[in-house]
mmCIF file of C-alpha atoms and ligand atoms in Angstrom:
data_model
loop_
_atom_site.group_PDB
_atom_site.id
_atom_site.type_symbol
_atom_site.label_atom_id
_atom_site.label_comp_id
_atom_site.label_asym_id
_atom_site.label_seq_id
_atom_site.Cartn_x
_atom_site.Cartn_y
_atom_site.Cartn_z
ATOM 1 C CA MET A 116 -136.648 -87.340 132.983
ATOM 2 C CA THR A 117 -138.638 -88.430 129.926
ATOM 3 C CA THR A 118 -136.318 -87.549 126.862
ATOM 4 C CA LEU A 119 -136.465 -87.823 123.232
ATOM 5 C CA ASN A 120 -132.948 -88.446 122.155
ATOM 6 C CA ILE A 121 -132.512 -87.523 118.539
ATOM 7 C CA TYR A 122 -129.654 -88.994 116.608
ATOM 8 C CA LEU A 123 -128.706 -86.652 113.818
ATOM 9 C CA ASP A 124 -126.364 -88.932 112.218
ATOM 10 C CA ARG A 125 -129.343 -91.287 111.550
ATOM 11 C CA LEU A 126 -130.974 -88.319 109.757
ATOM 12 C CA SER A 127 -128.032 -88.006 107.580
ATOM 13 C CA HIS A 128 -128.182 -91.788 107.037
ATOM 14 C CA ASN A 129 -131.853 -91.677 105.917
ATOM 15 C CA LEU A 130 -131.224 -88.705 103.653
ATOM 16 C CA LYS A 131 -128.328 -90.492 101.875
ATOM 17 C CA PHE A 132 -130.541 -93.636 101.470
ATOM 18 C CA LEU A 133 -133.501 -91.497 100.093
ATOM 19 C CA ARG A 134 -131.156 -89.642 97.604
ATOM 20 C CA SER A 135 -130.074 -93.154 96.370
ATOM 21 C CA LYS A 136 -133.573 -94.067 95.796
ATOM 22 C CA ILE A 137 -134.666 -91.134 93.464
ATOM 23 C CA SER A 138 -133.620 -90.107 90.145
ATOM 24 C CA SER A 139 -130.386 -87.979 90.084
ATOM 25 C CA LYS A 140 -132.359 -85.429 88.261
ATOM 26 C CA SER A 141 -135.055 -85.075 90.940
ATOM 27 C CA GLU A 142 -134.551 -83.089 94.047
ATOM 28 C CA LEU A 143 -135.770 -83.541 97.590
ATOM 29 C CA ILE A 144 -138.213 -81.285 99.490
ATOM 30 C CA ALA A 145 -137.817 -82.081 103.081
ATOM 31 C CA VAL A 146 -141.007 -81.923 105.052
ATOM 32 C CA VAL A 147 -140.652 -80.438 108.570
ATOM 33 C CA LYS A 148 -144.286 -79.612 109.317
ATOM 34 C CA ALA A 149 -145.782 -80.375 112.657
ATOM 35 C CA ASN A 150 -142.657 -79.504 114.421
ATOM 36 C CA ALA A 151 -140.679 -81.850 111.979
ATOM 37 C CA TYR A 152 -143.103 -84.661 112.941
ATOM 38 C CA GLY A 153 -142.244 -84.107 116.661
ATOM 39 C CA HIS A 154 -138.623 -84.055 116.321
ATOM 40 C CA GLY A 155 -138.240 -80.200 116.688
ATOM 41 C CA ALA A 156 -138.427 -78.143 113.570
ATOM 42 C CA VAL A 157 -135.703 -75.620 114.016
ATOM 43 C CA GLU A 158 -132.929 -78.220 114.952
ATOM 44 C CA ILE A 159 -133.983 -80.722 112.313
ATOM 45 C CA ALA A 160 -134.273 -77.771 109.565
ATOM 46 C CA LYS A 161 -130.720 -76.673 110.419
ATOM 47 C CA CYS A 162 -129.383 -79.986 110.252
ATOM 48 C CA LEU A 163 -131.038 -80.617 106.903
ATOM 49 C CA GLU A 164 -129.616 -77.303 105.585
ATOM 50 C CA ASP A 165 -126.232 -78.502 106.726
ATOM 51 C CA LEU A 166 -126.901 -81.668 104.866
ATOM 52 C CA GLY A 167 -127.419 -79.817 101.681
ATOM 53 C CA ILE A 168 -131.299 -79.595 101.623
ATOM 54 C CA THR A 169 -132.512 -76.546 99.724
ATOM 55 C CA MET A 170 -136.297 -76.937 99.985
ATOM 56 C CA LEU A 171 -138.218 -77.421 103.151
ATOM 57 C CA ALA A 172 -142.037 -77.769 103.511
ATOM 58 C CA VAL A 173 -144.324 -76.916 106.434
ATOM 59 C CA ALA A 174 -147.971 -76.973 106.752
ATOM 60 C CA SER A 175 -148.782 -73.452 108.126
ATOM 61 C CA ALA A 176 -147.360 -69.883 107.688
ATOM 62 C CA ASP A 177 -146.633 -69.859 111.472
ATOM 63 C CA GLU A 178 -144.370 -72.677 111.070
ATOM 64 C CA GLY A 179 -142.620 -71.082 108.335
ATOM 65 C CA LYS A 180 -142.184 -68.033 110.571
ATOM 66 C CA ILE A 181 -140.675 -69.936 113.339
ATOM 67 C CA LEU A 182 -138.027 -71.440 110.958
ATOM 68 C CA ARG A 183 -137.002 -67.874 109.260
ATOM 69 C CA LYS A 184 -137.026 -66.356 112.940
ATOM 70 C CA ASN A 185 -134.436 -69.091 113.821
ATOM 71 C CA GLY A 186 -132.280 -68.232 110.815
ATOM 72 C CA ILE A 187 -133.337 -70.887 108.245
ATOM 73 C CA LYS A 188 -132.401 -69.868 104.737
ATOM 74 C CA CYS A 189 -133.914 -72.437 102.701
ATOM 75 C CA ASN A 190 -136.875 -71.978 100.244
ATOM 76 C CA ILE A 191 -139.804 -72.826 102.579
ATOM 77 C CA ILE A 192 -142.975 -74.080 100.940
ATOM 78 C CA VAL A 193 -146.271 -73.677 102.929
ATOM 79 C CA PHE A 194 -148.565 -76.486 102.045
ATOM 80 C CA TYR A 195 -151.793 -75.379 103.752
ATOM 81 C CA PRO A 196 -151.714 -71.616 104.148
ATOM 82 C CA ASN A 197 -154.959 -69.727 104.956
ATOM 83 C CA PRO A 198 -155.954 -66.476 102.954
ATOM 84 C CA SER A 199 -155.430 -64.542 106.119
ATOM 85 C CA ASP A 200 -151.684 -65.398 106.331
ATOM 86 C CA VAL A 201 -150.938 -63.602 103.125
ATOM 87 C CA SER A 202 -148.990 -60.772 105.004
ATOM 88 C CA LYS A 203 -147.100 -63.320 107.044
ATOM 89 C CA ILE A 204 -146.236 -65.277 103.838
ATOM 90 C CA ILE A 205 -144.797 -62.050 102.284
ATOM 91 C CA LYS A 206 -142.934 -60.707 105.213
ATOM 92 C CA PHE A 207 -141.232 -64.144 105.856
ATOM 93 C CA SER A 208 -140.430 -64.843 102.290
ATOM 94 C CA LEU A 209 -142.391 -68.291 102.187
ATOM 95 C CA GLU A 210 -143.640 -69.872 99.334
ATOM 96 C CA PRO A 211 -147.273 -70.725 99.519
ATOM 97 C CA ALA A 212 -149.169 -73.532 97.814
ATOM 98 C CA ILE A 213 -152.301 -71.781 95.877
ATOM 99 C CA PHE A 214 -155.005 -74.490 95.933
ATOM 100 C CA SER A 215 -158.160 -72.516 95.221
ATOM 101 C CA LYS A 216 -159.418 -69.734 93.416
ATOM 102 C CA ARG A 217 -159.947 -67.815 96.645
ATOM 103 C CA MET A 218 -156.372 -68.233 97.594
ATOM 104 C CA TRP A 219 -155.182 -67.193 94.113
ATOM 105 C CA VAL A 220 -157.423 -64.040 94.167
ATOM 106 C CA ASP A 221 -156.484 -62.936 97.780
ATOM 107 C CA LEU A 222 -152.853 -63.317 97.302
ATOM 108 C CA THR A 223 -152.990 -61.434 94.060
ATOM 109 C CA PHE A 224 -154.707 -58.584 95.607
ATOM 110 C CA GLU A 225 -151.948 -58.271 98.400
ATOM 111 C CA LEU A 226 -149.146 -58.635 95.950
ATOM 112 C CA LYS A 227 -150.492 -55.996 93.673
ATOM 113 C CA LYS A 228 -151.024 -53.464 96.649
ATOM 114 C CA LEU A 229 -147.381 -54.000 97.445
ATOM 115 C CA GLU A 230 -146.297 -54.046 93.727
ATOM 116 C CA LEU A 231 -144.507 -57.264 94.124
ATOM 117 C CA ASN A 232 -143.850 -59.328 91.137
ATOM 118 C CA ASP A 233 -142.839 -62.943 90.207
ATOM 119 C CA PHE A 234 -143.684 -64.031 93.872
ATOM 120 C CA PRO A 235 -142.893 -67.706 93.982
ATOM 121 C CA VAL A 236 -145.894 -70.158 94.397
ATOM 122 C CA HIS A 237 -146.791 -73.766 94.092
ATOM 123 C CA LEU A 238 -149.992 -74.945 92.580
ATOM 124 C CA LYS A 239 -151.869 -77.856 94.247
ATOM 125 C CA PHE A 240 -154.270 -79.961 92.295
ATOM 126 C CA ASN A 241 -156.815 -82.398 93.581
ATOM 127 C CA THR A 242 -156.519 -85.598 91.608
ATOM 128 C CA GLY A 243 -158.627 -87.916 93.875
ATOM 129 C CA LEU A 244 -157.791 -87.496 97.500
ATOM 130 C CA ASN A 245 -160.537 -84.692 97.685
ATOM 131 C CA ARG A 246 -158.759 -82.817 100.427
ATOM 132 C CA ILE A 247 -157.343 -79.652 98.993
ATOM 133 C CA GLY A 248 -156.513 -78.579 95.514
ATOM 134 C CA PHE A 249 -157.609 -77.017 92.253
ATOM 135 C CA GLU A 250 -159.783 -79.257 89.867
ATOM 136 C CA ALA A 251 -158.140 -80.027 86.739
ATOM 137 C CA LYS A 252 -161.190 -78.196 84.990
ATOM 138 C CA GLU A 253 -160.261 -74.956 86.617
ATOM 139 C CA ILE A 254 -157.094 -74.737 84.566
ATOM 140 C CA ASP A 255 -158.863 -72.678 82.001
ATOM 141 C CA TRP A 256 -159.622 -70.204 84.702
ATOM 142 C CA ILE A 257 -155.961 -70.241 85.841
ATOM 143 C CA LYS A 258 -154.716 -69.788 82.269
ATOM 144 C CA GLY A 259 -156.992 -66.742 81.988
ATOM 145 C CA LYS A 260 -155.328 -65.065 85.016
ATOM 146 C CA ILE A 261 -151.754 -66.182 84.605
ATOM 147 C CA THR A 262 -150.438 -63.282 82.541
ATOM 148 C CA ASP A 263 -152.056 -60.556 84.855
ATOM 149 C CA SER A 264 -150.865 -62.339 87.931
ATOM 150 C CA SER A 265 -148.038 -61.393 90.246
ATOM 151 C CA PHE A 266 -146.876 -65.064 90.624
ATOM 152 C CA LYS A 267 -143.906 -67.062 89.642
ATOM 153 C CA ILE A 268 -145.434 -70.563 89.201
ATOM 154 C CA LYS A 269 -142.408 -72.678 90.559
ATOM 155 C CA SER A 270 -144.218 -75.854 90.752
ATOM 156 C CA VAL A 271 -147.403 -77.814 90.137
ATOM 157 C CA TYR A 272 -148.036 -80.749 92.293
ATOM 158 C CA SER A 273 -150.722 -83.201 93.575
ATOM 159 C CA HIS A 274 -150.716 -85.786 96.267
ATOM 160 C CA LEU A 275 -151.648 -89.557 96.158
ATOM 161 C CA SER A 276 -154.182 -91.027 98.338
ATOM 162 C CA SER A 277 -152.709 -94.725 98.725
ATOM 163 C CA SER A 278 -149.122 -94.333 97.881
ATOM 164 C CA GLU A 279 -148.192 -97.024 100.627
ATOM 165 C CA GLU A 280 -150.543 -99.568 98.974
ATOM 166 C CA LYS A 281 -148.931 -102.250 96.734
ATOM 167 C CA ARG A 282 -149.191 -102.059 92.913
ATOM 168 C CA GLU A 283 -151.397 -102.764 90.866
ATOM 169 C CA ASN A 284 -153.729 -100.037 92.112
ATOM 170 C CA ASN A 285 -156.152 -98.631 89.806
ATOM 171 C CA PHE A 286 -157.006 -95.652 91.947
ATOM 172 C CA THR A 287 -153.352 -94.632 92.033
ATOM 173 C CA ASP A 288 -152.751 -95.284 88.323
ATOM 174 C CA ASN A 289 -155.878 -92.911 87.704
ATOM 175 C CA GLN A 290 -154.414 -90.223 89.935
ATOM 176 C CA ILE A 291 -151.086 -90.474 88.046
ATOM 177 C CA LYS A 292 -152.874 -90.270 84.590
ATOM 178 C CA ALA A 293 -154.712 -87.224 85.784
ATOM 179 C CA PHE A 294 -151.554 -85.583 87.062
ATOM 180 C CA GLU A 295 -149.787 -86.339 83.745
ATOM 181 C CA ARG A 296 -152.569 -84.326 81.877
ATOM 182 C CA ILE A 297 -152.357 -81.552 84.316
ATOM 183 C CA LYS A 298 -148.466 -81.535 83.664
ATOM 184 C CA SER A 299 -148.635 -81.370 79.951
ATOM 185 C CA LEU A 300 -151.217 -78.479 80.072
ATOM 186 C CA PHE A 301 -148.830 -76.707 82.251
ATOM 187 C CA LEU A 302 -145.689 -77.407 80.309
ATOM 188 C CA SER A 303 -147.451 -75.892 77.268
ATOM 189 C CA ILE A 304 -147.585 -72.643 79.434
ATOM 190 C CA ASP A 305 -144.321 -72.550 80.907
ATOM 191 C CA THR A 306 -141.502 -75.087 80.429
ATOM 192 C CA SER A 307 -139.688 -74.101 83.584
ATOM 193 C CA ILE A 308 -142.481 -75.252 86.003
ATOM 194 C CA LYS A 309 -141.471 -78.255 87.998
ATOM 195 C CA PHE A 310 -143.661 -81.174 89.001
ATOM 196 C CA HIS A 311 -144.072 -83.385 92.027
ATOM 197 C CA LEU A 312 -146.444 -85.941 93.125
ATOM 198 C CA LEU A 313 -144.591 -88.447 95.595
ATOM 199 C CA ASN A 314 -144.432 -88.652 99.345
ATOM 200 C CA SER A 315 -142.201 -91.089 101.172
ATOM 201 C CA SER A 316 -144.131 -94.158 100.329
ATOM 202 C CA GLY A 317 -144.500 -93.028 96.841
ATOM 203 C CA VAL A 318 -140.814 -92.865 96.541
ATOM 204 C CA PHE A 319 -140.496 -96.417 97.465
ATOM 205 C CA ASN A 320 -143.621 -97.717 95.388
ATOM 206 C CA TYR A 321 -143.799 -95.566 92.334
ATOM 207 C CA PRO A 322 -140.131 -94.870 91.601
ATOM 208 C CA GLU A 323 -141.066 -93.963 87.927
ATOM 209 C CA CYS A 324 -143.030 -90.899 89.365
ATOM 210 C CA ASN A 325 -140.198 -89.030 90.692
ATOM 211 C CA TYR A 326 -140.790 -85.971 88.329
ATOM 212 C CA ASP A 327 -138.665 -83.132 89.314
ATOM 213 C CA TRP A 328 -139.029 -83.012 93.057
ATOM 214 C CA VAL A 329 -140.266 -85.390 95.737
ATOM 215 C CA ARG A 330 -141.606 -84.513 99.016
ATOM 216 C CA ILE A 331 -140.133 -86.538 101.797
ATOM 217 C CA GLY A 332 -141.515 -86.433 105.369
ATOM 218 C CA ILE A 333 -141.652 -89.622 107.610
ATOM 219 C CA SER A 334 -138.931 -91.444 106.030
ATOM 220 C CA LEU A 335 -136.571 -88.745 107.026
ATOM 221 C CA TYR A 336 -137.464 -89.680 110.449
ATOM 222 C CA GLY A 337 -136.935 -93.381 109.825
ATOM 223 C CA TYR A 338 -140.237 -94.875 108.832
ATOM 224 C CA ALA A 339 -141.448 -96.020 105.444
ATOM 225 C CA ASN A 340 -144.800 -97.495 106.067
ATOM 226 C CA ASN A 341 -143.413 -100.951 104.849
ATOM 227 C CA ILE A 342 -141.523 -103.596 106.739
ATOM 228 C CA GLU A 343 -139.038 -104.212 103.847
ATOM 229 C CA TRP A 344 -138.387 -100.544 103.158
ATOM 230 C CA ASP A 345 -138.030 -99.754 106.845
ATOM 231 C CA LYS A 346 -134.970 -101.814 106.825
ATOM 232 C CA ASN A 347 -133.110 -99.411 105.002
ATOM 233 C CA LEU A 348 -134.101 -96.437 107.230
ATOM 234 C CA LEU A 349 -133.035 -95.773 110.841
ATOM 235 C CA PRO A 350 -135.588 -94.229 113.463
ATOM 236 C CA ILE A 351 -133.855 -90.986 114.259
ATOM 237 C CA ALA A 352 -135.615 -90.715 117.669
ATOM 238 C CA GLU A 353 -135.815 -92.747 120.950
ATOM 239 C CA LEU A 354 -138.147 -91.909 123.604
ATOM 240 C CA THR A 355 -137.172 -93.050 127.201
ATOM 241 C CA THR A 356 -138.289 -92.254 130.771
ATOM 242 C CA LYS A 357 -137.763 -93.797 134.173
ATOM 243 C CA ILE A 358 -139.957 -95.908 136.460
ATOM 244 C CA LEU A 359 -141.639 -93.372 138.996
ATOM 245 C CA GLN A 360 -143.100 -95.959 141.531
ATOM 246 C CA ILE A 361 -143.780 -99.723 141.760
ATOM 247 C CA HIS A 362 -146.814 -101.199 143.452
ATOM 248 C CA GLU A 363 -147.467 -104.787 144.485
ATOM 249 C CA LEU A 364 -151.122 -105.713 143.807
ATOM 250 C CA GLU A 365 -153.260 -108.749 145.208
ATOM 251 C CA LYS A 366 -155.695 -110.586 143.053
ATOM 252 C CA ASP A 367 -158.847 -108.319 142.343
ATOM 253 C CA GLN A 368 -157.118 -104.980 142.984
ATOM 254 C CA VAL A 369 -157.491 -102.502 140.259
ATOM 255 C CA VAL A 370 -155.332 -100.181 138.177
ATOM 256 C CA GLY A 371 -155.955 -96.676 136.875
ATOM 257 C CA TYR A 372 -159.003 -94.433 136.359
ATOM 258 C CA ASN A 373 -162.499 -96.095 136.168
ATOM 259 C CA ASN A 374 -160.879 -99.290 137.354
ATOM 260 C CA GLY A 375 -159.763 -99.901 133.947
ATOM 261 C CA TRP A 376 -157.731 -103.083 134.617
ATOM 262 C CA ILE A 377 -158.252 -105.845 137.254
ATOM 263 C CA ALA A 378 -155.576 -108.128 138.705
ATOM 264 C CA LYS A 379 -156.354 -111.882 138.078
ATOM 265 C CA GLN A 380 -153.582 -112.750 140.290
ATOM 266 C CA LYS A 381 -150.869 -111.112 142.272
ATOM 267 C CA THR A 382 -149.184 -108.373 140.064
ATOM 268 C CA THR A 383 -146.450 -105.973 140.207
ATOM 269 C CA VAL A 384 -147.245 -102.680 138.479
ATOM 270 C CA ALA A 385 -144.841 -99.888 137.561
ATOM 271 C CA THR A 386 -145.986 -96.190 136.989
ATOM 272 C CA ILE A 387 -144.445 -94.621 133.840
ATOM 273 C CA PRO A 388 -144.443 -90.790 134.071
ATOM 274 C CA ILE A 389 -145.690 -90.036 130.436
ATOM 275 C CA GLY A 390 -149.249 -89.666 129.372
ATOM 276 C CA HIS A 391 -151.913 -88.017 127.345
ATOM 277 C CA ALA A 392 -150.332 -84.602 127.706
ATOM 278 C CA ASP A 393 -146.867 -86.040 126.178
ATOM 279 C CA GLY A 394 -148.679 -87.665 123.262
ATOM 280 C CA ILE A 395 -149.688 -91.066 124.480
ATOM 281 C CA GLY A 396 -153.389 -91.139 123.498
ATOM 282 C CA ARG A 397 -156.178 -93.085 125.072
ATOM 283 C CA CYS A 398 -155.858 -95.745 122.360
ATOM 284 C CA PHE A 399 -152.839 -97.008 124.112
ATOM 285 C CA GLY A 400 -154.752 -97.991 127.326
ATOM 286 C CA ASN A 401 -155.590 -101.602 127.944
ATOM 287 C CA SER A 402 -154.395 -102.864 124.615
ATOM 288 C CA ASN A 403 -151.339 -104.969 125.297
ATOM 289 C CA VAL A 404 -148.898 -102.376 124.016
ATOM 290 C CA PRO A 405 -145.447 -103.054 125.292
ATOM 291 C CA VAL A 406 -142.750 -100.819 126.684
ATOM 292 C CA TRP A 407 -139.437 -102.086 127.421
ATOM 293 C CA ILE A 408 -137.712 -102.467 130.689
ATOM 294 C CA LYS A 409 -134.390 -104.127 131.174
ATOM 295 C CA ASN A 410 -135.115 -105.347 127.500
ATOM 296 C CA LYS A 411 -138.074 -107.141 128.752
ATOM 297 C CA ARG A 412 -141.765 -106.431 127.609
ATOM 298 C CA ALA A 413 -143.906 -104.723 129.998
ATOM 299 C CA GLU A 414 -147.531 -104.200 128.779
ATOM 300 C CA ILE A 415 -149.619 -101.116 129.473
ATOM 301 C CA ILE A 416 -152.474 -101.922 131.762
ATOM 302 C CA GLY A 417 -155.511 -99.669 132.694
ATOM 303 C CA ASN A 418 -156.572 -96.276 131.100
ATOM 304 C CA ILE A 419 -153.690 -93.685 130.162
ATOM 305 C CA CYS A 420 -153.781 -90.784 132.439
ATOM 306 C CA MET A 421 -152.846 -87.284 131.715
ATOM 307 C CA ASP A 422 -149.185 -87.547 132.900
ATOM 308 C CA MET A 423 -148.696 -91.151 133.472
ATOM 309 C CA PHE A 424 -149.690 -94.756 132.693
ATOM 310 C CA MET A 425 -149.124 -98.175 134.340
ATOM 311 C CA VAL A 426 -147.372 -101.318 133.219
ATOM 312 C CA ASN A 427 -147.205 -104.925 134.296
ATOM 313 C CA ILE A 428 -143.689 -105.659 135.481
ATOM 314 C CA THR A 429 -144.601 -109.012 137.299
ATOM 315 C CA ASN A 430 -142.022 -111.144 135.560
ATOM 316 C CA ILE A 431 -139.215 -108.234 135.302
ATOM 317 C CA ASN A 432 -136.596 -107.782 137.770
ATOM 318 C CA CYS A 433 -136.450 -103.977 138.083
ATOM 319 C CA ALA A 434 -136.645 -101.138 140.459
ATOM 320 C CA GLU A 435 -137.919 -97.608 140.669
ATOM 321 C CA GLY A 436 -135.813 -95.204 138.609
ATOM 322 C CA ASP A 437 -134.857 -97.952 136.036
ATOM 323 C CA GLU A 438 -134.973 -96.936 132.445
ATOM 324 C CA VAL A 439 -138.215 -97.351 130.427
ATOM 325 C CA VAL A 440 -138.070 -97.386 126.575
ATOM 326 C CA ILE A 441 -141.279 -96.358 124.839
ATOM 327 C CA PHE A 442 -139.591 -96.760 121.424
ATOM 328 C CA ASN A 443 -136.042 -96.793 119.931
ATOM 329 C CA LYS A 444 -134.131 -98.230 117.130
ATOM 330 C CA GLU A 445 -134.944 -101.954 118.081
ATOM 331 C CA ASN A 446 -138.417 -101.290 119.037
ATOM 332 C CA PRO A 447 -139.710 -98.651 116.654
ATOM 333 C CA ALA A 448 -142.298 -95.959 117.041
ATOM 334 C CA ASN A 449 -144.379 -97.537 114.361
ATOM 335 C CA MET A 450 -144.677 -100.740 116.248
ATOM 336 C CA PHE A 451 -145.577 -99.039 119.552
ATOM 337 C CA ALA A 452 -148.231 -96.948 117.522
ATOM 338 C CA GLU A 453 -149.684 -99.721 115.419
ATOM 339 C CA THR A 454 -150.009 -102.027 118.562
ATOM 340 C CA GLY A 455 -152.172 -99.455 119.940
ATOM 341 C CA GLY A 456 -154.220 -98.773 116.922
ATOM 342 C CA SER A 457 -152.387 -95.522 115.916
ATOM 343 C CA ILE A 458 -149.805 -94.800 113.205
ATOM 344 C CA SER A 459 -146.096 -93.515 113.448
ATOM 345 C CA TYR A 460 -147.264 -90.156 112.025
ATOM 346 C CA GLU A 461 -149.726 -89.525 114.754
ATOM 347 C CA LEU A 462 -147.649 -90.745 117.611
ATOM 348 C CA LEU A 463 -144.396 -88.877 116.646
ATOM 349 C CA SER A 464 -146.205 -85.650 115.820
ATOM 350 C CA SER A 465 -148.183 -85.780 119.088
ATOM 351 C CA ILE A 466 -145.045 -85.880 121.398
ATOM 352 C CA GLY A 467 -145.742 -82.992 123.726
ATOM 353 C CA ASN A 468 -143.970 -79.854 124.596
ATOM 354 C CA ARG A 469 -142.855 -80.929 127.931
ATOM 355 C CA ILE A 470 -140.612 -83.736 126.776
ATOM 356 C CA ILE A 471 -137.027 -82.700 126.355
ATOM 357 C CA ARG A 472 -135.601 -83.200 122.952
ATOM 358 C CA ASN A 473 -131.917 -83.910 123.202
ATOM 359 C CA TYR A 474 -129.940 -83.841 119.970
ATOM 360 C CA LEU A 475 -126.870 -86.247 119.747
HETATM 361 C C1 LIG B 270 -147.125 -84.179 104.816
HETATM 362 C C2 LIG B 270 -146.945 -84.162 103.322
HETATM 363 C C3 LIG B 270 -145.976 -84.879 102.644
HETATM 364 C C4 LIG B 270 -145.019 -85.784 103.428
HETATM 365 O O1 LIG B 270 -145.504 -87.116 103.575
HETATM 366 P P1 LIG B 270 -144.837 -88.352 104.010
HETATM 367 O O2 LIG B 270 -145.724 -89.385 103.989
HETATM 368 O O3 LIG B 270 -144.524 -88.013 105.576
HETATM 369 O O4 LIG B 270 -143.581 -88.512 103.298
HETATM 370 C C5 LIG B 270 -145.916 -84.699 101.382
HETATM 371 N N1 LIG B 270 -146.794 -84.044 100.625
HETATM 372 C C6 LIG B 270 -147.785 -83.131 101.379
HETATM 373 C C7 LIG B 270 -148.629 -82.407 100.517
HETATM 374 C C8 LIG B 270 -147.878 -83.351 102.655
HETATM 375 O O5 LIG B 270 -148.907 -82.737 103.338
#
């Protein structure tokens, strides 16, 4: 009943637009972590491969394994591997990011045991986000280890903390400067190393920092974190369901758990069969977030339940079984998400397993 329709021609459109935005010398890494931001990693990866993408990125080794088991041949970068994933990384020909001495040492140990050489890895540096990555001052340590390592360092990268924010931005400029210094140190070691810094918003706001590769996630799926840039992209997914039941309430009757909403007057209420377990978080309750029925705005009332929520349809002429749009091209997921105090990333990547993905 509840379906996420995914329009692959729009994915192709977005990819084409993104390619036009980056320098012809730069290449795209398509980020398909978190089940391709909820859109279905295997199908999206297959489509991207058909569209000529040669590098994919996932968060965990298990995500990479799923892609390999489903026949994906691209290079697959693992952004956030755990040292205990080493054997999986080797077995499924994944390319790990190495972001700490611990990761470097553990992976080297395993590769030496297996007498593997030139294993492709990507070095991640922390330039200010303080999430994950080597510190620039650890480059000396790395230099001391490089000749005796089993690695082929394919790329060196970092991640901006505020790429969606407008220029001038001192913090971002300092991150870029720090990355430039790291880049020149590595170029003096090996000129074949590639460099990358930008995610989706970065591609739009910092076009001079394309470097060799860019890492594109949310914009593939149609969102650019900016109203202007959004106009060039098409949301590839539309989430719809059907009204399960309609109730007529008198003044002072209540809706949902803990009597979360009280009718100030006669009200018609529709029950929509999608809830927490499907990715509609608690923040969407009682916050005037609209869904769309017969092209009219129906606001969510009361607390969200595990499998359902309720909307006010007093002024909408509709019936049980009528279609309900949670988000589509005209009412994009970022608007639904932001009205509820969430963001497109969280909403899309939370879309639950029991929602059918339908590829068109
Ligand atoms: C998720 C991720 C990206 C993609 O970011 P978007 O904003 O979705 O384009 C890029 N780089 C890294 C390291 C990531 O973890």
